Amino acid sequence: EDQVTQSPEALRLQEGESSSLNCSYTVSGLRGLFWYRQDPGKGPEFLFTLYSAGEEKEKERLKATLTKKESFLHITAPKPEDSATYLCAVHSPTGGFKTIFGAGTRLFVKA
Amino acid sequence: EPEVTQTPSHQVTQMGQEVILRCVPISNHLYFYWYRQILGQKVEFLVSFYNNEISEKSEIFDDQFSVERPDGSNFTLKIRSTKLEDSAMYFCASRGVRGNTEAFFGQGTRLTVV
């Protein structure tokens, strides 16, 4: 069964304190690993797509990397506005290409 | 920038009543989805829709649920007889042509069943 596991469940950082979020996945034939940001009461907002091991993508203070078994979301010098839940997801290779989400990491950045 | 639009943003309904949640996907997208998120829990897949038919549905998507694309733009989720446990955020998503591209999500409809 396709699975996505994220750690830690919650992460509290001081402004400027860099860290990483982990996503490990089990899927029969990876067809893309996705990172989303979700603010309270809102829909997931797309951040990155990674397709193959070794690939990296960057956007402002965020960098996503991918290995054969896991992905990391590195946050460099975070600001309070980076506080959100970060969701990792994969596509199931079945007909509908549904997105399978992890439970997310809740990030709190204190000024 | 194109976006997925959902209405209403919040719906309160009595148990046993029918509700229809509406979505306008991004215009050139071909794959459409409904997901739900119970408060404090994961985003869960409900159903995928492609070429005017259901591609896949989860165990949650039982006979009380149905989807429809009545015209070229709208995509609806109907719950025939709501239960208390249907209370959740419901998200519509759409995706482009290729199978491995990212999905874009709407802001959700918060459904409260009382």
mmCIF file of C-alpha atoms in Angstrom, chain B residues 20-85:
data_model
loop_
_atom_site.group_PDB
_atom_site.id
_atom_site.type_symbol
_atom_site.label_atom_id
_atom_site.label_comp_id
_atom_site.label_asym_id
_atom_site.label_seq_id
_atom_site.Cartn_x
_atom_site.Cartn_y
_atom_site.Cartn_z
ATOM 1 C CA ILE B 20 -24.200 20.060 -3.225
ATOM 2 C CA LEU B 21 -20.686 21.432 -3.109
ATOM 3 C CA ARG B 22 -19.549 23.288 -6.192
ATOM 4 C CA CYS B 23 -16.188 23.735 -7.833
ATOM 5 C CA VAL B 24 -14.866 25.522 -10.891
ATOM 6 C CA PRO B 25 -11.567 23.832 -11.824
ATOM 7 C CA ILE B 26 -8.770 25.524 -13.756
ATOM 8 C CA SER B 27 -10.044 25.905 -17.299
ATOM 9 C CA ASN B 28 -7.664 23.733 -19.345
ATOM 10 C CA HIS B 29 -7.344 20.961 -16.769
ATOM 11 C CA LEU B 30 -8.612 17.474 -17.466
ATOM 12 C CA TYR B 31 -8.444 15.598 -14.143
ATOM 13 C CA PHE B 32 -10.737 16.548 -11.282
ATOM 14 C CA TYR B 33 -10.805 15.411 -7.678
ATOM 15 C CA TRP B 34 -12.593 15.742 -4.390
ATOM 16 C CA TYR B 35 -10.783 15.339 -1.080
ATOM 17 C CA ARG B 36 -11.912 15.832 2.470
ATOM 18 C CA GLN B 37 -10.135 16.762 5.687
ATOM 19 C CA ILE B 38 -11.733 16.122 9.033
ATOM 20 C CA LEU B 39 -10.524 18.656 11.622
ATOM 21 C CA GLY B 40 -7.002 17.781 12.779
ATOM 22 C CA GLN B 41 -6.645 14.853 10.381
ATOM 23 C CA LYS B 42 -5.031 14.080 7.019
ATOM 24 C CA VAL B 43 -6.294 15.201 3.650
ATOM 25 C CA GLU B 44 -8.106 12.103 2.316
ATOM 26 C CA PHE B 45 -8.893 11.195 -1.284
ATOM 27 C CA LEU B 46 -12.569 10.738 -2.150
ATOM 28 C CA VAL B 47 -12.883 10.491 -5.923
ATOM 29 C CA SER B 48 -11.158 11.231 -9.217
ATOM 30 C CA PHE B 49 -12.950 12.137 -12.440
ATOM 31 C CA TYR B 50 -11.613 12.100 -15.985
ATOM 32 C CA ASN B 51 -13.221 12.078 -19.406
ATOM 33 C CA ASN B 52 -16.681 12.482 -17.869
ATOM 34 C CA GLU B 53 -16.499 9.445 -15.651
ATOM 35 C CA ILE B 54 -15.172 8.358 -12.280
ATOM 36 C CA SER B 55 -11.609 7.010 -12.552
ATOM 37 C CA GLU B 56 -11.236 5.899 -8.983
ATOM 38 C CA LYS B 57 -13.061 6.245 -5.691
ATOM 39 C CA SER B 58 -12.127 5.543 -2.103
ATOM 40 C CA GLU B 59 -13.980 3.468 0.482
ATOM 41 C CA ILE B 60 -15.333 6.726 1.919
ATOM 42 C CA PHE B 61 -17.121 7.481 -1.369
ATOM 43 C CA ASP B 62 -20.151 5.273 -0.815
ATOM 44 C CA ASP B 63 -23.611 5.383 -2.388
ATOM 45 C CA GLN B 64 -24.558 8.610 -0.643
ATOM 46 C CA PHE B 65 -21.911 10.484 -2.640
ATOM 47 C CA SER B 66 -22.019 11.395 -6.314
ATOM 48 C CA VAL B 67 -20.098 13.684 -8.647
ATOM 49 C CA GLU B 68 -21.110 15.418 -11.791
ATOM 50 C CA ARG B 69 -19.707 17.747 -14.401
ATOM 51 C CA PRO B 70 -22.968 19.203 -15.694
ATOM 52 C CA ASP B 71 -21.376 21.669 -18.098
ATOM 53 C CA GLY B 72 -17.915 22.575 -19.343
ATOM 54 C CA SER B 73 -16.854 24.391 -16.206
ATOM 55 C CA ASN B 74 -18.515 23.185 -13.008
ATOM 56 C CA PHE B 75 -17.685 20.068 -11.025
ATOM 57 C CA THR B 76 -20.017 19.145 -8.173
ATOM 58 C CA LEU B 77 -20.047 16.798 -5.201
ATOM 59 C CA LYS B 78 -23.458 15.761 -3.907
ATOM 60 C CA ILE B 79 -24.035 14.150 -0.542
ATOM 61 C CA ARG B 80 -27.574 12.733 -0.551
ATOM 62 C CA SER B 81 -28.323 12.234 3.127
ATOM 63 C CA THR B 82 -25.763 13.903 5.336
ATOM 64 C CA LYS B 83 -24.546 12.391 8.578
ATOM 65 C CA LEU B 84 -22.824 14.050 11.503
ATOM 66 C CA GLU B 85 -19.553 12.359 10.512
#
